[in-house]
Short mmCIF file of C-alpha atoms in Angstrom, two decimals:
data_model
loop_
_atom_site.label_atom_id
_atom_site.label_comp_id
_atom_site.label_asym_id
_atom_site.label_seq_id
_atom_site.Cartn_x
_atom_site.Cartn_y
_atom_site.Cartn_z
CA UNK Z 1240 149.90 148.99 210.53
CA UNK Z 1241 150.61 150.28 214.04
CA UNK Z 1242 147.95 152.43 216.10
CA UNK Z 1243 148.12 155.97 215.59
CA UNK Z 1244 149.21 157.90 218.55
CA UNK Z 1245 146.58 160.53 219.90
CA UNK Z 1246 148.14 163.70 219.17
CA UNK Z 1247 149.87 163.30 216.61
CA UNK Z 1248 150.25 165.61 213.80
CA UNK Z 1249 150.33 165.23 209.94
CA UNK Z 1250 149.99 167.70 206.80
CA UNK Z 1251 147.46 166.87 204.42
CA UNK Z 1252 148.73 167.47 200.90
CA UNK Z 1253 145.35 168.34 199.40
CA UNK Z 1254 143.97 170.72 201.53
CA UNK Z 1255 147.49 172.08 202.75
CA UNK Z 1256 146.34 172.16 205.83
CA UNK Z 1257 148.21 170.21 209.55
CA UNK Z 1258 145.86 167.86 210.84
CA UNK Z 1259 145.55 166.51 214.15
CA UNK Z 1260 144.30 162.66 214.74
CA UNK Z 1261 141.94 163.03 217.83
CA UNK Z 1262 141.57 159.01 218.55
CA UNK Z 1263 139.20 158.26 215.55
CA UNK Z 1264 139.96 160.41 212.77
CA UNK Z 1265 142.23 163.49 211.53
CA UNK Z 1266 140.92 166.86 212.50
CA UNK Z 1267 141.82 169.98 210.92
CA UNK Z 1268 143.61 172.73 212.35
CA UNK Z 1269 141.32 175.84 211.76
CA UNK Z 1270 144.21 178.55 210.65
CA UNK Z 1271 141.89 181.53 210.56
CA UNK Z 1272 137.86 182.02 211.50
CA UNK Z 1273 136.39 178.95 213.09
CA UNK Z 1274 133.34 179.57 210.56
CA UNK Z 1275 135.68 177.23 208.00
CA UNK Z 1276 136.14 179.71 204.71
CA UNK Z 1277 135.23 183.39 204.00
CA UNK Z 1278 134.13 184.63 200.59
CA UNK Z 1279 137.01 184.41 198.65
CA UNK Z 1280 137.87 180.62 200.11
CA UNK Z 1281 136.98 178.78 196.80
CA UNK Z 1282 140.12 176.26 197.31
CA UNK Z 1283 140.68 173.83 199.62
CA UNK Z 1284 138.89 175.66 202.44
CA UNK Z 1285 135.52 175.18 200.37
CA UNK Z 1286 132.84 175.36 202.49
CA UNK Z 1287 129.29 172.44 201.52
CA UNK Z 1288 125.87 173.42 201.68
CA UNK Z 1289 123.03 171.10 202.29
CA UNK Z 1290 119.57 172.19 202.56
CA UNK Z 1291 115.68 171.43 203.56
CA UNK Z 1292 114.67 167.71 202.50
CA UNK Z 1293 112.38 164.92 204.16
CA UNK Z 1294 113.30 162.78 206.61
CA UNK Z 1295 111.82 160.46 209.01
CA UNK Z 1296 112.79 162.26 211.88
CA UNK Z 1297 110.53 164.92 212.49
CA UNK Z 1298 108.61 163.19 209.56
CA UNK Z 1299 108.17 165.01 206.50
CA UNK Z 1300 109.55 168.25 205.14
CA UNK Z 1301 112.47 170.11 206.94
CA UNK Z 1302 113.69 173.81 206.62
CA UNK Z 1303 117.29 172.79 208.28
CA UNK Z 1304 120.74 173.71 206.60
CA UNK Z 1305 123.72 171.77 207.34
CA UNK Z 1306 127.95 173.00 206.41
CA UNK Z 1307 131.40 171.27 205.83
CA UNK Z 1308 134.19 171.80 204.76
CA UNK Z 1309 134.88 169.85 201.76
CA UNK Z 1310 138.56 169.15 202.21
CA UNK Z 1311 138.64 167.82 205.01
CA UNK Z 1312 135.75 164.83 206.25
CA UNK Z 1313 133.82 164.66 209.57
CA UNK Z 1314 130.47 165.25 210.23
CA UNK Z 1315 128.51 168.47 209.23
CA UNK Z 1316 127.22 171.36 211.68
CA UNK Z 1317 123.86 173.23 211.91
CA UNK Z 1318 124.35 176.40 209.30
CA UNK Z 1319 120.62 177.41 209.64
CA UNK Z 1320 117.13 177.64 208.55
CA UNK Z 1321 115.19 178.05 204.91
CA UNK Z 1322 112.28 180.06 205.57
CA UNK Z 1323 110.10 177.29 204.21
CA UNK Z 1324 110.20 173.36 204.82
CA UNK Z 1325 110.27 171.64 201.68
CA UNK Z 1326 112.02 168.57 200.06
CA UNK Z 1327 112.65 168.44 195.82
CA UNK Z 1328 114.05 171.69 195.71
CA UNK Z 1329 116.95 172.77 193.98
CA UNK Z 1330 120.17 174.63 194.93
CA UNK Z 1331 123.08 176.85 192.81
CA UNK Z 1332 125.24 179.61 194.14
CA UNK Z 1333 127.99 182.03 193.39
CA UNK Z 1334 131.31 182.24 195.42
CA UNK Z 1335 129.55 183.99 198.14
CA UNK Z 1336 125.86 183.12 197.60
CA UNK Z 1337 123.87 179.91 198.06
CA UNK Z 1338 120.77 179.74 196.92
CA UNK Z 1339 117.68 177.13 197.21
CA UNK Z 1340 115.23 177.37 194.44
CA UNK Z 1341 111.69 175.43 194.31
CA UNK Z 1342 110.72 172.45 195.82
CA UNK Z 1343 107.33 170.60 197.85
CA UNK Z 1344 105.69 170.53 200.98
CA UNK Z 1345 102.86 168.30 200.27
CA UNK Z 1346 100.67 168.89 198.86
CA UNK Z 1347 101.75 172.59 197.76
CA UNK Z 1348 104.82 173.42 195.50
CA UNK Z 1349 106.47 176.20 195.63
CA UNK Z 1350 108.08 179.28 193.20
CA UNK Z 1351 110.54 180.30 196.36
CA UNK Z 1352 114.38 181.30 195.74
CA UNK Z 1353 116.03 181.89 199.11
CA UNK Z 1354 119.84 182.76 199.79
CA UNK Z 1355 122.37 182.50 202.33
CA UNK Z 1356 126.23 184.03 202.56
CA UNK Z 1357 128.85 181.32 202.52
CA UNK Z 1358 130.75 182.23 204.72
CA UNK Z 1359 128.45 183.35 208.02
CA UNK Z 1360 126.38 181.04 209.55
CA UNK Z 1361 122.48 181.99 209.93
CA UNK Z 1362 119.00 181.67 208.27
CA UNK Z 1363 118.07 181.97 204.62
CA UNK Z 1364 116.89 185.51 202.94
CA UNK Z 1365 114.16 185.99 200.25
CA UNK Z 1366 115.52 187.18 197.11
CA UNK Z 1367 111.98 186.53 194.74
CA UNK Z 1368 110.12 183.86 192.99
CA UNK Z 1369 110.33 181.93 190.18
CA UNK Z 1370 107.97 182.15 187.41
CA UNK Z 1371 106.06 179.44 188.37
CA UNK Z 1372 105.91 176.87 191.12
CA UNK Z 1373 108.76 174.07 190.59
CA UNK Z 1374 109.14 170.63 192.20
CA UNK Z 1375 112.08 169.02 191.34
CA UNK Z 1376 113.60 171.54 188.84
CA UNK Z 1377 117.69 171.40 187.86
CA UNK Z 1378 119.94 174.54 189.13
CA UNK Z 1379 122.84 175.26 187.98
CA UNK Z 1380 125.04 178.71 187.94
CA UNK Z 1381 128.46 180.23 187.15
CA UNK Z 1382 129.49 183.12 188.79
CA UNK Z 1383 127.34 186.24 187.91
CA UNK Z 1384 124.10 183.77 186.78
CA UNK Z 1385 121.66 181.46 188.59
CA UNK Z 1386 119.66 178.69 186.00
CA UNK Z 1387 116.37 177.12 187.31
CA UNK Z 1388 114.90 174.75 184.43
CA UNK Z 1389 112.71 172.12 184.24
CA UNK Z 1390 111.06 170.50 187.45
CA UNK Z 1391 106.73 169.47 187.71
CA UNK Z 1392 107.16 168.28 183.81
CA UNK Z 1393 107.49 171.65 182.50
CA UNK Z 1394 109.75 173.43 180.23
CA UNK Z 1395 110.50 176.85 181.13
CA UNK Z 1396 113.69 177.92 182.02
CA UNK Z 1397 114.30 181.49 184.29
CA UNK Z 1398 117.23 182.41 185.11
CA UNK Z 1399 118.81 185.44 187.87
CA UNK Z 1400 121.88 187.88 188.51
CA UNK Z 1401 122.85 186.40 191.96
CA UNK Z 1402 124.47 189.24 193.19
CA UNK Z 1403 120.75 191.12 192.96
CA UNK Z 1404 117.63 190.68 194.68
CA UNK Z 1405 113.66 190.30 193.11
CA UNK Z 1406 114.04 189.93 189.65
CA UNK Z 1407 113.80 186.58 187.46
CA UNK Z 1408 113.25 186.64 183.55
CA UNK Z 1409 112.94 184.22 181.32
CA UNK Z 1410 116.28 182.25 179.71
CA UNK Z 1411 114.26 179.59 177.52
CA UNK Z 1412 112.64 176.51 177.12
CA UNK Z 1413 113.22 172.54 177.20
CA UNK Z 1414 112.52 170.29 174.12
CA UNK Z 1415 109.09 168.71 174.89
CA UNK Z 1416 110.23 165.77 174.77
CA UNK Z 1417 112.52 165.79 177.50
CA UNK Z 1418 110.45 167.35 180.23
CA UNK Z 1419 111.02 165.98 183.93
CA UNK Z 1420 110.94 166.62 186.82
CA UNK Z 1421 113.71 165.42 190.16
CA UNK Z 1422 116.09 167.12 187.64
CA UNK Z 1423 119.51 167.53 188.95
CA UNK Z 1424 122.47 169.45 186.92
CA UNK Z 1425 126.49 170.17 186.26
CA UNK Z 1426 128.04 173.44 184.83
CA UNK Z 1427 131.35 174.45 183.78
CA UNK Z 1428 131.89 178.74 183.63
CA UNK Z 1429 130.60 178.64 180.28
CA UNK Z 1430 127.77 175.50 180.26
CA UNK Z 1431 125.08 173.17 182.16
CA UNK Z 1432 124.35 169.83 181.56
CA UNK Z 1433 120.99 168.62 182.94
CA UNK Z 1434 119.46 165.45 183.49
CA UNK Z 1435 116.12 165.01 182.44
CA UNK Z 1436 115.24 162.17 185.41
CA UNK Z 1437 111.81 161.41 185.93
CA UNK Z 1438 109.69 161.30 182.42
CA UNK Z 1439 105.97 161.88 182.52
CA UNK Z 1440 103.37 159.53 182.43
CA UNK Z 1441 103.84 156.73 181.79
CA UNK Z 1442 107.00 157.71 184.43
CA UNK Z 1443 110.22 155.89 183.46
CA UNK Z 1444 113.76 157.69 184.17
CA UNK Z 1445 115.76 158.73 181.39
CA UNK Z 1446 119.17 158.61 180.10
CA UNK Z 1447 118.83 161.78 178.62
CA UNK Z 1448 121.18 164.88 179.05
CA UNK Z 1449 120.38 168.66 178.05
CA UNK Z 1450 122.80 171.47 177.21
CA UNK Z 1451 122.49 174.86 177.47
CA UNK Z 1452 124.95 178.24 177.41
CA UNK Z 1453 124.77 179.84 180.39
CA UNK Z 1454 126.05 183.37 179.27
CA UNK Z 1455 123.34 183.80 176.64
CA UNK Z 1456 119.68 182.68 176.44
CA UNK Z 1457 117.82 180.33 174.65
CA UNK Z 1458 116.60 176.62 174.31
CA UNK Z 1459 118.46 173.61 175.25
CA UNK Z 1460 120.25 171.15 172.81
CA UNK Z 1461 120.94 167.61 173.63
CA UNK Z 1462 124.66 167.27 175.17
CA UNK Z 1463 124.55 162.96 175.00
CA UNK Z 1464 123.01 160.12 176.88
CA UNK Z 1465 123.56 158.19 180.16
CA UNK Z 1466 124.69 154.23 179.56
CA UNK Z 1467 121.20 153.50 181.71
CA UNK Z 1468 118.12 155.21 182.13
CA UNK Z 1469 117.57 157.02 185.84
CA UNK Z 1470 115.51 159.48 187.49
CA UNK Z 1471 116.93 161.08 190.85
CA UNK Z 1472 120.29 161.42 190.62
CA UNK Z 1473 123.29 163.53 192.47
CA UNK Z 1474 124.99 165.90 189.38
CA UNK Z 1475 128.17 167.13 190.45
CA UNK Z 1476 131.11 168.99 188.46
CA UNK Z 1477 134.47 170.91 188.90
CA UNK Z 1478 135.28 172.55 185.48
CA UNK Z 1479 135.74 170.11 183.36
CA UNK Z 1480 134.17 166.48 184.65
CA UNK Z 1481 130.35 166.14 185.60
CA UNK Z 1482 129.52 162.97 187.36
CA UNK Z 1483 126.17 161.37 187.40
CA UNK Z 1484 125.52 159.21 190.75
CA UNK Z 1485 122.86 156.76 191.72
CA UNK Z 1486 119.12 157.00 191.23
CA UNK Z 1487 116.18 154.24 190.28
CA UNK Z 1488 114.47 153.23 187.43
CA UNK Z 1489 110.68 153.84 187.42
CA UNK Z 1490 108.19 152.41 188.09
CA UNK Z 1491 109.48 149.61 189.29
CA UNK Z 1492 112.25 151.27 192.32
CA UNK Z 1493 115.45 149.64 191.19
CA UNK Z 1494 118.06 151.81 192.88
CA UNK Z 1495 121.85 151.71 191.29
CA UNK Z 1496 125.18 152.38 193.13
CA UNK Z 1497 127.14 153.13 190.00
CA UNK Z 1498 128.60 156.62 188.82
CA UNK Z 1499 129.07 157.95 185.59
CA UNK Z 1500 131.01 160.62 183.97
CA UNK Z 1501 131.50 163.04 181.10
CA UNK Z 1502 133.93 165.31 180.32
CA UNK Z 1503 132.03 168.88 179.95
CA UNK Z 1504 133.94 170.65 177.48
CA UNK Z 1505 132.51 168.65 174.63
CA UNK Z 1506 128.87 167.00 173.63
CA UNK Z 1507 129.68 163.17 174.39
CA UNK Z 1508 127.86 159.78 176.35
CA UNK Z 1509 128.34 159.07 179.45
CA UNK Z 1510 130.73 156.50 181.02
CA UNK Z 1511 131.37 154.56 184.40
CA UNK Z 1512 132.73 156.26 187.15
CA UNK Z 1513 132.72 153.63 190.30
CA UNK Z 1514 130.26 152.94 192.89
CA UNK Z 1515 128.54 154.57 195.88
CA UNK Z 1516 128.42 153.16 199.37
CA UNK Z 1517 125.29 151.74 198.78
CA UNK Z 1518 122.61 152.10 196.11
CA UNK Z 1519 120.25 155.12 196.40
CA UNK Z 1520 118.74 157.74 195.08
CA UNK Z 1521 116.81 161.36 196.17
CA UNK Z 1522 119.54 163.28 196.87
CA UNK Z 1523 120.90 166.41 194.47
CA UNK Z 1524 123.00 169.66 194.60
CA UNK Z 1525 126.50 170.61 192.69
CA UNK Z 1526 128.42 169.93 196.08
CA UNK Z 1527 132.47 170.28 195.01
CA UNK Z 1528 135.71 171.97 194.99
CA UNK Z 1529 137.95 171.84 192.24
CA UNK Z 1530 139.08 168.24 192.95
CA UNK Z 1531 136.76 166.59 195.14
CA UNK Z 1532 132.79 166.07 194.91
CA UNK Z 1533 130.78 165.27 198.00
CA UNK Z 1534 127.45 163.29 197.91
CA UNK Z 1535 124.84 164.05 200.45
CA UNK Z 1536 122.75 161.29 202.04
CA UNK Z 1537 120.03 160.07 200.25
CA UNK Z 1538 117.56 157.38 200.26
CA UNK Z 1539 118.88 153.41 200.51
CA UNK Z 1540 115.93 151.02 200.45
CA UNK Z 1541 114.45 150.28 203.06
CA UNK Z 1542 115.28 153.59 204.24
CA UNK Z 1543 116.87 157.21 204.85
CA UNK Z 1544 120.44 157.85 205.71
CA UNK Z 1545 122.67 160.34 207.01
CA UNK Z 1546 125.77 159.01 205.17
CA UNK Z 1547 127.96 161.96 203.48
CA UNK Z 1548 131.21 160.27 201.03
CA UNK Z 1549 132.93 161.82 198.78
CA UNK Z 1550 135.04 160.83 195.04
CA UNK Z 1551 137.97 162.58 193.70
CA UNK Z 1552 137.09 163.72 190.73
CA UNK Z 1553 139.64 163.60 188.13
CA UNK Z 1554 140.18 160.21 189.37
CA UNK Z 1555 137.80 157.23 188.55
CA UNK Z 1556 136.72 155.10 191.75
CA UNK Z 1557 134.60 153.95 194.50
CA UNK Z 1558 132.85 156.56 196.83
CA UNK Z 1559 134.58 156.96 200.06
CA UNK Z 1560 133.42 157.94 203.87
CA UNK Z 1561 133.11 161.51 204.31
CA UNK Z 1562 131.00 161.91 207.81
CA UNK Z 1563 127.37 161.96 209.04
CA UNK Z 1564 124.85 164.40 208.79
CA UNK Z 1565 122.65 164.98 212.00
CA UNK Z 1566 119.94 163.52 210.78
CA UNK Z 1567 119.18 160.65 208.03
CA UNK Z 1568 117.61 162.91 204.83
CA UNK Z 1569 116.45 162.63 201.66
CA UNK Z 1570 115.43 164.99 198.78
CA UNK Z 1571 118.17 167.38 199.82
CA UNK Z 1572 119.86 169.49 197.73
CA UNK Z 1573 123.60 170.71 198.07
CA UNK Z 1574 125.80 173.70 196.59
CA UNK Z 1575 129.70 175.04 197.40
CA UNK Z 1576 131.44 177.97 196.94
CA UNK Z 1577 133.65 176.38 194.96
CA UNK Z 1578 131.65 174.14 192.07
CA UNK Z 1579 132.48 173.53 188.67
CA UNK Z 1580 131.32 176.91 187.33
CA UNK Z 1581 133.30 179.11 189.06
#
């Protein structure tokens, strides 16, 4: 194949958008605002969210918020700051709304839901609490209503009207017997589908998978099974396909590369997808647009990494390169303006 000429000029048929290749890769022409989407951009201009984690680099917990556009690839671009530092949280959002629910900075959990706008850069906003303290719980949303389930092996469920501030109530409850904790979910307009990840004592990961209806409340049913038990996983979902990525089996840390899928409009097991980069695990969020999901960094024994890659999601296959983040992260959590149920 002959060496692409700096300069020169193509039109990318997914994000219908020119790009321009700049030496190393194809940048996109920005059409409009240079802050990437507004609002209402729920398409190809879909704008990634990643948020707070732990990293190695200031060690520990970190309040820092990261953006991309998730039709194009390169590296992401300071957003912001959560008003706390914490890792294990959870994130879910509207079309205009991201949120970040939860989530430890050792040794104190916390019951914080904070919110940014899509589509202007800057630092989160308190909107209330949860009604309890949460590590690890699942989030999940459509377009009107934010889920927070699960997380510190509990069951309660609360749930919000993102376009409000302050209140929570209460949606339901888990079955006992799947309480976890590093929960991680995918929702279609109508439904979520959780993971139950890490079990209590004695901890082992799980191949189980929760359903609930998001427009009504009440307890959860079981929606089908994984093919292998995991805790800490990546859910991710357009409207129809959630896919489950990575994780390890406790307590011995066996991390897996390998993806699986369901198709959300009906109860079912999961099947296999294709392979990440590299096998990890601690890394969560409902990053996607309508075709495309994007998996944030991680943790690959022996260590953290800043990798971002990306799957098309109707489409089974292997993870491919997306960009960096600024810093190697894990425990991050993720949301779009553009997932699965909106």
């Amino acid at each position: 194949m002959s060496e692409i000429p700096r300069g020169a000029i193509r039109f990318n048929t997914d994000s219908n958008k020119p790009e321009l290749w700049d030496g190393s890769q194809w940048a996109e022409f920005q059409l409009s605002t240079p802050n990437l989407g507004t609002s209402a951009d729920r398409q190809p201009g879909a704008r990634g969210l990643s948020g707070g984690g732990y990293g190695p680099s200031p060690t520990g917990e970190v309040n820092e918020i990261e953006y991309f556009n998730i039709a194009s690839t390169g590296n992401s671009a300071d957003f912001g700051d959560l008003q706390q530092t914490r890792q294990a949280l959870s994130s879910l959002g509207s079309s205009t709304r991201g949120f970040w629910v939860g989530g430890r900075d050792a040794p104190s959990n916390f019951d914080i839901i904070e919110f940014v706008t899509f589509s202007s850069l800057g630092d989160n906003t308190d909107f209330g609490n949860l009604s309890a303290v949460k590590q690890g719980p699942f989030g999940l949303s459509n377009a009107t209503r934010g889920i927070a389930g699960g997380g510190s092996f509990t069951n309660t469920v609360d749930y919000i009207t993102m376009a409000s501030t302050g209140t929570v109530a209460t949606f339901g409850t888990l079955t006992p017997s799947n309480l976890g904790t590093y929960q991680s979910a995918c929702m279609t307009p109508t439904r979520g589908v959780y993971h139950q990840s890490l079990k209590p004592s004695p901890h082992a990961g799980s191949v189980f998978l929760g359903n609930i209806t998001i427009a009504t409340t009440g307890d959860s049913t079981q929606f089908g099974d994984l093919s292998q038990e995991r805790a800490n996983i990546a859910c991710l979902s357009n409207s129809t396909r959630g896919i489950f990525a990575g994780g390890y089996q406790a307590p011995a840390p066996n991390y897996t590369s390998s993806m699986e899928y369901v198709e959300l409009t009906s109860n079912g097991n999961a099947v296999f997808f294709g392979d990440l980069s590299a096998a990890k695990k601690d890394f969560n969020g409902n990053c996607t647009s309508p075709t495309r999901a994007v998996l944030v960094s991680g943790y690959a024994a022996p260590s953290y990494n800043n990798t971002i890659e990306y799957v098309n999601i109707q489409s089974l296959g292997d993870a491919v390169d997306f960009g960096d983040l600024l810093n190697p992260r894990a425990y991050k959590s993720s949301i779009s303006n553009a997932h699965g149920g909106l």
